[in-house]
CSV table of C-alpha atoms in Angstrom, one decimal:
chain,number,residue,atom,x,y,z
A,1180,UNK,CA,113.9,38.3,132.6
A,1181,UNK,CA,117.3,36.5,132.4
A,1182,UNK,CA,118.7,39.6,130.7
A,1183,UNK,CA,117.7,41.7,133.7
A,1184,UNK,CA,119.3,39.3,136.1
A,1185,UNK,CA,122.5,39.2,134.1
A,1186,UNK,CA,122.8,43.0,134.7
A,1187,UNK,CA,122.4,42.6,138.5
A,1188,UNK,CA,125.3,44.2,140.4
A,1189,UNK,CA,126.1,42.7,143.8
A,1190,UNK,CA,126.8,45.2,146.5
A,1191,UNK,CA,129.5,45.0,149.2
A,1192,UNK,CA,127.0,44.6,152.0
A,1193,UNK,CA,125.4,41.7,150.1
A,1194,UNK,CA,128.9,40.2,149.8
A,1195,UNK,CA,129.3,40.4,153.6
A,1196,UNK,CA,125.9,38.7,154.0
A,1197,UNK,CA,126.9,35.9,151.6
A,1198,UNK,CA,130.2,35.4,153.4
A,1199,UNK,CA,128.3,35.1,156.7
A,1200,UNK,CA,125.7,32.7,155.2
A,1201,UNK,CA,128.4,30.5,153.6
A,1202,UNK,CA,130.3,30.2,156.8
A,1203,UNK,CA,127.2,29.1,158.7
A,1204,UNK,CA,126.0,26.5,156.2
A,1205,UNK,CA,129.3,25.1,155.1
A,1206,UNK,CA,132.1,26.2,157.5
A,1207,UNK,CA,133.9,27.7,154.5
A,1208,UNK,CA,135.2,31.1,155.4
A,1209,UNK,CA,135.7,33.7,152.6
A,1210,UNK,CA,136.2,36.6,155.1
A,1211,UNK,CA,140.0,36.8,154.4
A,1212,UNK,CA,139.6,37.3,150.6
A,1213,UNK,CA,139.8,40.8,149.2
A,1214,UNK,CA,136.3,42.2,148.6
A,1215,UNK,CA,137.2,43.5,145.1
A,1216,UNK,CA,138.3,40.0,144.0
A,1217,UNK,CA,135.2,38.4,145.6
A,1218,UNK,CA,132.9,40.9,143.8
A,1219,UNK,CA,134.4,40.1,140.4
A,1220,UNK,CA,134.1,36.3,140.9
A,1221,UNK,CA,130.7,36.3,142.5
A,1222,UNK,CA,129.4,38.6,139.8
A,1223,UNK,CA,130.7,36.3,137.1
A,1224,UNK,CA,128.8,33.3,138.7
A,1225,UNK,CA,125.6,35.3,138.9
A,1226,UNK,CA,125.9,36.4,135.3
A,1227,UNK,CA,126.7,32.8,134.1
A,1228,UNK,CA,123.8,31.3,136.0
A,1229,UNK,CA,121.4,34.2,135.5
A,1230,UNK,CA,120.9,34.7,139.3
A,1231,UNK,CA,120.0,37.8,141.3
A,1232,UNK,CA,121.1,37.9,145.0
A,1233,UNK,CA,118.0,36.3,146.4
A,1234,UNK,CA,118.3,33.4,143.9
A,1235,UNK,CA,122.0,33.1,144.7
A,1236,UNK,CA,121.4,32.7,148.4
A,1237,UNK,CA,118.6,30.2,147.8
A,1238,UNK,CA,120.9,28.2,145.5
A,1239,UNK,CA,123.7,28.1,148.1
A,1240,UNK,CA,121.3,26.8,150.7
A,1241,UNK,CA,118.9,24.6,148.8
A,1242,UNK,CA,120.2,23.4,145.5
A,1243,UNK,CA,122.3,20.1,145.7
A,1244,UNK,CA,125.8,20.6,144.5
A,1245,UNK,CA,125.6,24.4,144.0
A,1246,UNK,CA,127.4,25.2,147.2
A,1247,UNK,CA,130.5,23.2,146.1
A,1248,UNK,CA,130.2,24.6,142.6
A,1249,UNK,CA,130.2,28.1,144.1
A,1250,UNK,CA,133.2,27.6,146.3
A,1251,UNK,CA,135.2,26.0,143.5
A,1252,UNK,CA,134.4,28.9,141.1
A,1253,UNK,CA,135.2,31.6,143.7
A,1254,UNK,CA,138.6,30.0,144.7
A,1255,UNK,CA,139.9,28.9,141.3
A,1256,UNK,CA,143.2,30.5,140.2
A,1257,UNK,CA,144.8,30.8,136.8
A,1258,UNK,CA,148.1,29.0,136.2
A,1259,UNK,CA,150.4,27.9,133.3
A,1260,UNK,CA,153.6,26.0,132.8
A,1261,UNK,CA,156.8,27.9,133.3
A,1262,UNK,CA,155.0,31.2,133.9
A,1263,UNK,CA,157.6,33.9,134.4
A,1264,UNK,CA,160.5,32.1,132.7
A,1265,UNK,CA,162.9,34.4,134.5
A,1266,UNK,CA,161.7,33.0,137.8
A,1267,UNK,CA,162.6,29.4,136.7
A,1268,UNK,CA,166.0,30.7,135.5
A,1269,UNK,CA,166.6,32.1,138.9
A,1270,UNK,CA,165.6,28.9,140.6
A,1271,UNK,CA,167.9,26.9,138.4
A,1272,UNK,CA,170.9,29.2,138.9
A,1273,UNK,CA,170.5,30.4,142.4
A,1274,UNK,CA,168.4,28.0,144.4
A,1275,UNK,CA,168.9,24.5,143.1
A,1276,UNK,CA,172.7,24.5,143.7
A,1277,UNK,CA,171.8,25.0,147.4
A,1278,UNK,CA,169.0,22.5,147.5
A,1279,UNK,CA,171.2,19.8,146.0
A,1280,UNK,CA,173.2,19.8,149.3
A,1281,UNK,CA,170.1,18.2,151.1
A,1282,UNK,CA,169.9,14.4,151.0
A,1283,UNK,CA,166.1,14.7,150.4
A,1284,UNK,CA,164.3,17.7,148.9
A,1285,UNK,CA,160.7,18.4,149.9
A,1286,UNK,CA,158.8,21.1,148.0
A,1287,UNK,CA,155.4,22.5,148.6
A,1288,UNK,CA,153.5,24.2,145.8
A,1289,UNK,CA,150.7,26.0,147.7
A,1290,UNK,CA,147.6,27.1,145.8
A,1291,UNK,CA,148.7,24.9,142.8
A,1292,UNK,CA,145.4,25.0,141.0
A,1293,UNK,CA,145.4,22.6,138.0
A,1294,UNK,CA,149.1,21.7,138.6
A,1295,UNK,CA,151.0,23.2,135.8
A,1296,UNK,CA,153.5,24.8,138.1
A,1297,UNK,CA,154.0,21.6,140.0
A,1298,UNK,CA,155.0,19.8,136.8
A,1299,UNK,CA,157.2,22.8,135.8
A,1300,UNK,CA,159.1,22.3,139.1
A,1301,UNK,CA,159.3,18.6,138.4
A,1302,UNK,CA,160.9,19.2,135.0
A,1303,UNK,CA,163.3,21.7,136.5
A,1304,UNK,CA,164.4,19.1,139.1
A,1305,UNK,CA,164.6,16.4,136.4
A,1306,UNK,CA,166.9,18.6,134.3
A,1307,UNK,CA,169.2,19.1,137.2
A,1308,UNK,CA,169.3,15.4,138.2
A,1309,UNK,CA,167.5,16.1,141.5
A,1310,UNK,CA,164.0,14.7,140.8
A,1311,UNK,CA,164.7,11.1,142.1
A,1312,UNK,CA,165.5,12.5,145.6
A,1313,UNK,CA,162.8,15.1,145.6
A,1314,UNK,CA,159.1,15.0,146.5
A,1315,UNK,CA,156.6,17.7,145.6
A,1316,UNK,CA,153.3,18.4,147.4
A,1317,UNK,CA,150.8,20.3,145.3
A,1318,UNK,CA,147.9,21.6,147.4
A,1319,UNK,CA,144.8,23.7,146.8
A,1320,UNK,CA,141.5,24.4,148.5
A,1321,UNK,CA,139.7,23.5,145.3
A,1322,UNK,CA,139.2,19.7,144.8
A,1323,UNK,CA,137.9,20.2,141.2
A,1324,UNK,CA,141.2,21.7,139.9
A,1325,UNK,CA,143.2,19.1,141.9
A,1326,UNK,CA,141.4,16.3,140.0
A,1327,UNK,CA,142.8,17.8,136.8
A,1328,UNK,CA,146.2,18.2,138.3
A,1329,UNK,CA,146.3,14.5,139.4
A,1330,UNK,CA,145.5,13.3,135.9
A,1331,UNK,CA,148.2,15.4,134.3
A,1332,UNK,CA,146.2,15.8,131.1
A,1333,UNK,CA,145.8,19.2,129.5
A,1334,UNK,CA,144.4,20.6,126.3
A,1335,UNK,CA,147.2,20.3,123.6
A,1336,UNK,CA,146.4,23.8,122.3
A,1337,UNK,CA,147.8,25.3,125.6
A,1338,UNK,CA,151.2,23.8,125.0
A,1339,UNK,CA,152.1,26.4,122.3
A,1340,UNK,CA,152.2,29.1,125.0
A,1341,UNK,CA,153.7,26.7,127.5
A,1342,UNK,CA,156.5,25.8,125.0
A,1343,UNK,CA,157.2,29.5,124.4
A,1344,UNK,CA,157.6,29.9,128.2
A,1345,UNK,CA,159.8,26.9,128.4
A,1346,UNK,CA,162.0,28.0,125.5
A,1347,UNK,CA,162.5,31.4,127.2
A,1348,UNK,CA,163.7,29.5,130.2
A,1349,UNK,CA,165.7,26.8,128.4
A,1350,UNK,CA,166.3,27.1,124.7
A,1351,UNK,CA,168.4,23.8,124.5
A,1352,UNK,CA,165.6,21.3,125.2
A,1353,UNK,CA,162.0,20.8,124.0
A,1354,UNK,CA,159.0,20.7,126.3
A,1355,UNK,CA,157.7,17.9,124.2
A,1356,UNK,CA,160.2,15.6,125.8
A,1357,UNK,CA,158.1,15.7,128.9
A,1358,UNK,CA,154.6,14.9,127.6
A,1359,UNK,CA,152.8,12.7,125.1
A,1360,UNK,CA,150.4,14.2,122.6
A,1361,UNK,CA,147.3,12.1,122.0
A,1362,UNK,CA,144.6,13.6,119.8
A,1363,UNK,CA,143.9,17.0,121.3
A,1364,UNK,CA,145.4,16.3,124.7
A,1365,UNK,CA,148.9,16.4,126.2
A,1366,UNK,CA,149.6,13.8,128.9
A,1367,UNK,CA,152.5,14.5,131.4
A,1368,UNK,CA,155.0,11.6,131.3
A,1369,UNK,CA,154.5,9.1,134.1
A,1370,UNK,CA,158.1,9.4,135.4
A,1371,UNK,CA,157.4,13.1,136.2
A,1372,UNK,CA,154.3,12.2,138.3
A,1373,UNK,CA,155.7,9.5,140.5
A,1374,UNK,CA,157.2,11.8,143.2
A,1375,UNK,CA,154.2,14.2,143.3
A,1376,UNK,CA,151.2,14.2,145.7
A,1377,UNK,CA,148.2,16.5,145.1
A,1378,UNK,CA,145.9,17.0,148.1
A,1379,UNK,CA,143.4,19.6,149.5
A,1380,UNK,CA,144.7,22.2,151.9
A,1381,UNK,CA,143.1,25.4,153.1
A,1382,UNK,CA,145.7,28.1,153.7
A,1383,UNK,CA,143.2,30.0,155.7
A,1384,UNK,CA,142.6,27.3,158.3
A,1385,UNK,CA,144.8,24.3,158.0
A,1386,UNK,CA,148.1,23.8,159.8
A,1387,UNK,CA,151.7,22.9,159.0
A,1388,UNK,CA,151.9,19.3,157.6
A,1389,UNK,CA,155.6,18.9,156.8
A,1390,UNK,CA,159.0,20.6,156.8
A,1391,UNK,CA,160.1,21.9,153.3
A,1392,UNK,CA,163.2,23.1,151.7
A,1393,UNK,CA,161.3,25.1,149.1
A,1394,UNK,CA,157.7,26.6,149.2
A,1395,UNK,CA,156.2,28.3,146.2
A,1396,UNK,CA,152.9,30.2,146.4
A,1397,UNK,CA,152.8,32.6,143.5
A,1398,UNK,CA,149.8,34.9,142.8
A,1399,UNK,CA,147.6,33.5,145.6
A,1400,UNK,CA,148.2,36.0,148.4
A,1401,UNK,CA,147.0,38.9,146.2
A,1402,UNK,CA,143.5,37.6,146.7
A,1403,UNK,CA,143.8,37.7,150.5
A,1404,UNK,CA,143.4,40.7,152.8
A,1405,UNK,CA,146.4,41.8,154.9
A,1406,UNK,CA,145.3,39.9,158.0
A,1407,UNK,CA,145.0,36.6,156.1
A,1408,UNK,CA,148.2,37.3,154.2
A,1409,UNK,CA,150.1,37.6,157.5
A,1410,UNK,CA,148.6,34.3,158.8
A,1411,UNK,CA,149.6,32.4,155.7
A,1412,UNK,CA,153.1,33.9,155.6
A,1413,UNK,CA,153.5,32.8,159.2
A,1414,UNK,CA,152.3,29.3,158.2
A,1415,UNK,CA,155.0,29.2,155.4
A,1416,UNK,CA,157.7,30.3,157.9
A,1417,UNK,CA,156.7,27.5,160.3
A,1418,UNK,CA,156.7,25.0,157.4
A,1419,UNK,CA,160.1,25.9,156.1
A,1420,UNK,CA,163.3,24.1,157.1
A,1421,UNK,CA,166.1,26.4,158.3
A,1422,UNK,CA,167.7,28.0,155.2
A,1423,UNK,CA,164.8,26.9,153.1
A,1424,UNK,CA,163.4,29.2,150.4
A,1425,UNK,CA,160.0,30.9,150.0
A,1426,UNK,CA,158.9,32.0,146.5
A,1427,UNK,CA,156.0,34.4,146.0
A,1428,UNK,CA,154.4,36.1,143.0
A,1429,UNK,CA,155.8,39.2,141.4
A,1430,UNK,CA,153.2,41.4,143.1
A,1431,UNK,CA,153.5,39.8,146.5
A,1432,UNK,CA,156.1,40.5,149.2
A,1433,UNK,CA,156.9,39.7,152.9
A,1434,UNK,CA,159.0,42.9,153.3
A,1435,UNK,CA,156.2,44.7,155.2
A,1436,UNK,CA,155.5,41.7,157.5
A,1437,UNK,CA,157.1,41.2,161.0
A,1438,UNK,CA,158.3,37.8,159.9
A,1439,UNK,CA,160.7,39.4,157.5
A,1440,UNK,CA,163.3,39.6,160.3
A,1441,UNK,CA,163.6,35.8,160.0
A,1442,UNK,CA,164.3,36.0,156.2
A,1443,UNK,CA,166.8,37.4,153.8
A,1444,UNK,CA,166.0,38.6,150.3
A,1445,UNK,CA,167.5,36.3,147.7
A,1446,UNK,CA,165.9,37.9,144.7
A,1447,UNK,CA,163.8,41.1,144.9
A,1448,UNK,CA,162.5,40.9,141.3
A,1449,UNK,CA,160.9,37.5,141.7
A,1450,UNK,CA,160.3,37.7,145.5
A,1451,UNK,CA,162.5,34.8,146.6
A,1452,UNK,CA,163.4,34.7,150.3
A,1453,UNK,CA,165.5,32.4,152.5
A,1454,UNK,CA,164.7,31.5,156.1
A,1455,UNK,CA,167.7,32.4,158.2
A,1456,UNK,CA,166.4,31.9,161.7
């Protein structure tokens, strides 16, 4: 019987029904997420848990803890340290010289998932003698991944790939300078965590909470439909200080959005923009 359930294919009308149900029982709104992305993620949950659609709805409503589990699984994003090394090269050469003119540097890493990019930014600032006057906010809708980010403890086996990324960005240093290996885990050094705050934030519904010189939100908008993308991009605009920088993923852009008239393109390859008005 479980094998039959594993082959169950959720339809797009059923996805709409599930979105409506979830919004009514939890106030969590998935309506701005692209349907193709939701279909893949919901299908994965159904296969893992051996659920058909009726079972899935029942679990969301009646099984303690399942609703939170479902939301966390649907919203989780993949991340890694120094992903796209060229992006960090560009930050170091083009953006940090400008940021160092500010007495205090506030950075927002939106949709930070398990925190690897936040710690990558911290290392970048440390190497450029800017960390002590910087503060990084790492936010995500998913409290489960934020718990991992707050601890700064990752499987050691991942650091082979992370070290390759880091070496492509900076061949003079070693990533091992910034963590302690203990058994099969890597623990981010405490001095890199002291100026970081991780907290929950919903890009779809929450408001501006500070003014930032740099906002990074890479490979999150691709999961949103155009209406939600525009709402989030406006949120970033309102959250940026004048002449602050917005960094998106390589498949994301603000060029087709009305707010673009308030930005200039700093780097088209890595989608880095500066707020000019």
